[in-house]
Amino acid sequence: QVQLVESGGGLVQAGGSLRLSCAASGSIISINAMNWYRQAPGKERELVAAITGGGATNYADSVKGRFTISKDNAKKTVYLQMNSLEFEDTGVYYCNVVARLYGSEWNRGYWGQGTQVTVSS
């Protein structure tokens, strides 16, 4: 019922920048939160950044000061601006949207397909 289309991943050198996008579509009545997770090779998936429906943001300590999460409510799109990229930022980045659908009274999470970010050292 909800589709999340991610884009913007790629290969960059350390110190470079990328901007990820995740566009949501479907029978969405409201969005409670939009999040970015990542999973590095051999590691568990971790929360990188989050933004609530009201605009409050939160970041993992490892990316504070370098990453910025933002959203466009009209476009139902969340962005992750990644600056000063480090080798340790390498991984598959997943968009996660917590939304309420028409016909449901509860929020639930939906996942994007993931986009690869590779930072060369």
PDB file of C-alpha atoms in Angstrom, residues 28-115:
ATOM      1  CA  ILE A  28      -1.123   7.831   3.258  1.00  0.00           C
ATOM      2  CA  ILE A  29      -3.231   9.911   5.575  1.00  0.00           C
ATOM      3  CA  SER A  30      -0.377  11.116   7.768  1.00  0.00           C
ATOM      4  CA  ILE A  31       3.330  10.571   8.350  1.00  0.00           C
ATOM      5  CA  ASN A  32       4.550  10.350  11.914  1.00  0.00           C
ATOM      6  CA  ALA A  33       8.262  10.081  11.191  1.00  0.00           C
ATOM      7  CA  MET A  34      10.756   9.614   8.398  1.00  0.00           C
ATOM      8  CA  ASN A  35      14.043   7.913   9.088  1.00  0.00           C
ATOM      9  CA  TRP A  36      17.271   6.828   7.493  1.00  0.00           C
ATOM     10  CA  TYR A  37      18.971   3.602   8.501  1.00  0.00           C
ATOM     11  CA  ARG A  38      22.153   2.080   7.193  1.00  0.00           C
ATOM     12  CA  GLN A  39      23.745  -1.315   7.266  1.00  0.00           C
ATOM     13  CA  ALA A  40      27.468  -1.680   6.811  1.00  0.00           C
ATOM     14  CA  PRO A  41      29.013  -4.976   5.704  1.00  0.00           C
ATOM     15  CA  GLY A  42      29.037  -7.416   8.591  1.00  0.00           C
ATOM     16  CA  LYS A  43      27.184  -5.059  10.910  1.00  0.00           C
ATOM     17  CA  GLU A  44      23.637  -4.621  12.142  1.00  0.00           C
ATOM     18  CA  ARG A  45      21.309  -2.044  10.699  1.00  0.00           C
ATOM     19  CA  GLU A  46      21.483   1.213  12.629  1.00  0.00           C
ATOM     20  CA  LEU A  47      19.440   4.379  12.788  1.00  0.00           C
ATOM     21  CA  VAL A  48      21.325   7.254  11.200  1.00  0.00           C
ATOM     22  CA  ALA A  49      18.851  10.125  11.281  1.00  0.00           C
ATOM     23  CA  ALA A  50      15.209  10.741  12.039  1.00  0.00           C
ATOM     24  CA  ILE A  51      12.713  13.518  11.566  1.00  0.00           C
ATOM     25  CA  THR A  52       9.247  13.677  13.058  1.00  0.00           C
ATOM     26  CA  GLY A  53       6.123  14.962  11.429  1.00  0.00           C
ATOM     27  CA  GLY A  54       6.590  18.176  13.376  1.00  0.00           C
ATOM     28  CA  GLY A  55      10.147  18.613  12.144  1.00  0.00           C
ATOM     29  CA  ALA A  56      12.183  17.555  15.173  1.00  0.00           C
ATOM     30  CA  THR A  57      15.408  15.811  14.180  1.00  0.00           C
ATOM     31  CA  ASN A  58      17.763  13.330  15.744  1.00  0.00           C
ATOM     32  CA  TYR A  59      21.090  11.905  14.602  1.00  0.00           C
ATOM     33  CA  ALA A  60      23.445   9.135  15.456  1.00  0.00           C
ATOM     34  CA  ASP A  61      26.512  10.487  17.221  1.00  0.00           C
ATOM     35  CA  SER A  62      28.741   9.279  14.419  1.00  0.00           C
ATOM     36  CA  VAL A  63      27.100  11.568  11.855  1.00  0.00           C
ATOM     37  CA  LYS A  64      26.260  14.662  13.890  1.00  0.00           C
ATOM     38  CA  GLY A  65      27.560  17.781  12.237  1.00  0.00           C
ATOM     39  CA  ARG A  66      28.015  16.024   8.908  1.00  0.00           C
ATOM     40  CA  PHE A  67      24.558  14.748   7.937  1.00  0.00           C
ATOM     41  CA  THR A  68      21.326  16.696   7.686  1.00  0.00           C
ATOM     42  CA  ILE A  69      17.881  15.184   7.384  1.00  0.00           C
ATOM     43  CA  SER A  70      15.039  17.194   5.908  1.00  0.00           C
ATOM     44  CA  LYS A  71      11.664  16.617   4.335  1.00  0.00           C
ATOM     45  CA  ASP A  72       9.155  18.052   1.935  1.00  0.00           C
ATOM     46  CA  ASN A  73       5.679  17.337   3.220  1.00  0.00           C
ATOM     47  CA  ALA A  74       3.941  18.199  -0.030  1.00  0.00           C
ATOM     48  CA  LYS A  75       6.136  15.772  -1.951  1.00  0.00           C
ATOM     49  CA  LYS A  76       6.148  13.171   0.839  1.00  0.00           C
ATOM     50  CA  THR A  77       9.894  13.026   0.420  1.00  0.00           C
ATOM     51  CA  VAL A  78      12.711  12.792   2.933  1.00  0.00           C
ATOM     52  CA  TYR A  79      16.300  13.736   2.178  1.00  0.00           C
ATOM     53  CA  LEU A  80      19.633  12.974   3.745  1.00  0.00           C
ATOM     54  CA  GLN A  81      22.417  15.392   2.928  1.00  0.00           C
ATOM     55  CA  MET A  82      25.717  13.707   3.693  1.00  0.00           C
ATOM     56  CA  ASN A  83      28.835  15.846   3.842  1.00  0.00           C
ATOM     57  CA  SER A  84      32.417  15.092   4.824  1.00  0.00           C
ATOM     58  CA  LEU A  85      31.822  11.442   4.109  1.00  0.00           C
ATOM     59  CA  GLU A  86      34.089   8.918   5.756  1.00  0.00           C
ATOM     60  CA  PHE A  87      34.963   5.356   4.868  1.00  0.00           C
ATOM     61  CA  GLU A  88      32.920   4.198   7.851  1.00  0.00           C
ATOM     62  CA  ASP A  89      29.806   5.694   6.268  1.00  0.00           C
ATOM     63  CA  THR A  90      29.871   2.973   3.630  1.00  0.00           C
ATOM     64  CA  GLY A  91      26.800   0.775   3.592  1.00  0.00           C
ATOM     65  CA  VAL A  92      23.309   0.292   2.277  1.00  0.00           C
ATOM     66  CA  TYR A  93      21.039   3.141   3.306  1.00  0.00           C
ATOM     67  CA  TYR A  94      17.373   2.403   3.882  1.00  0.00           C
ATOM     68  CA  CYS A  95      14.522   4.846   4.084  1.00  0.00           C
ATOM     69  CA  ASN A  96      11.909   4.109   6.726  1.00  0.00           C
ATOM     70  CA  VAL A  97       8.585   5.913   6.949  1.00  0.00           C
ATOM     71  CA  VAL A  98       6.187   5.599   9.849  1.00  0.00           C
ATOM     72  CA  ALA A  99       2.787   6.393   8.439  1.00  0.00           C
ATOM     73  CA  ARG A 100      -0.908   5.970   8.936  1.00  0.00           C
ATOM     74  CA  LEU A 101      -2.882   4.738   5.971  1.00  0.00           C
ATOM     75  CA  TYR A 102      -6.464   5.400   5.051  1.00  0.00           C
ATOM     76  CA  GLY A 103      -8.582   2.741   6.663  1.00  0.00           C
ATOM     77  CA  SER A 104      -6.222   2.258   9.602  1.00  0.00           C
ATOM     78  CA  GLU A 105      -6.063   3.969  12.970  1.00  0.00           C
ATOM     79  CA  TRP A 106      -2.459   2.962  13.672  1.00  0.00           C
ATOM     80  CA  ASN A 107       0.974   3.981  12.464  1.00  0.00           C
ATOM     81  CA  ARG A 108       3.334   1.388  11.066  1.00  0.00           C
ATOM     82  CA  GLY A 109       6.739   1.382   9.462  1.00  0.00           C
ATOM     83  CA  TYR A 110       7.507   0.935   5.779  1.00  0.00           C
ATOM     84  CA  TRP A 111      10.898   0.334   4.186  1.00  0.00           C
ATOM     85  CA  GLY A 112      12.550   1.447   1.010  1.00  0.00           C
ATOM     86  CA  GLN A 113      14.600  -0.886  -1.140  1.00  0.00           C
ATOM     87  CA  GLY A 114      17.939   0.507  -0.022  1.00  0.00           C
ATOM     88  CA  THR A 115      20.598   2.426  -1.897  1.00  0.00           C
TER      89      THR A 115
END
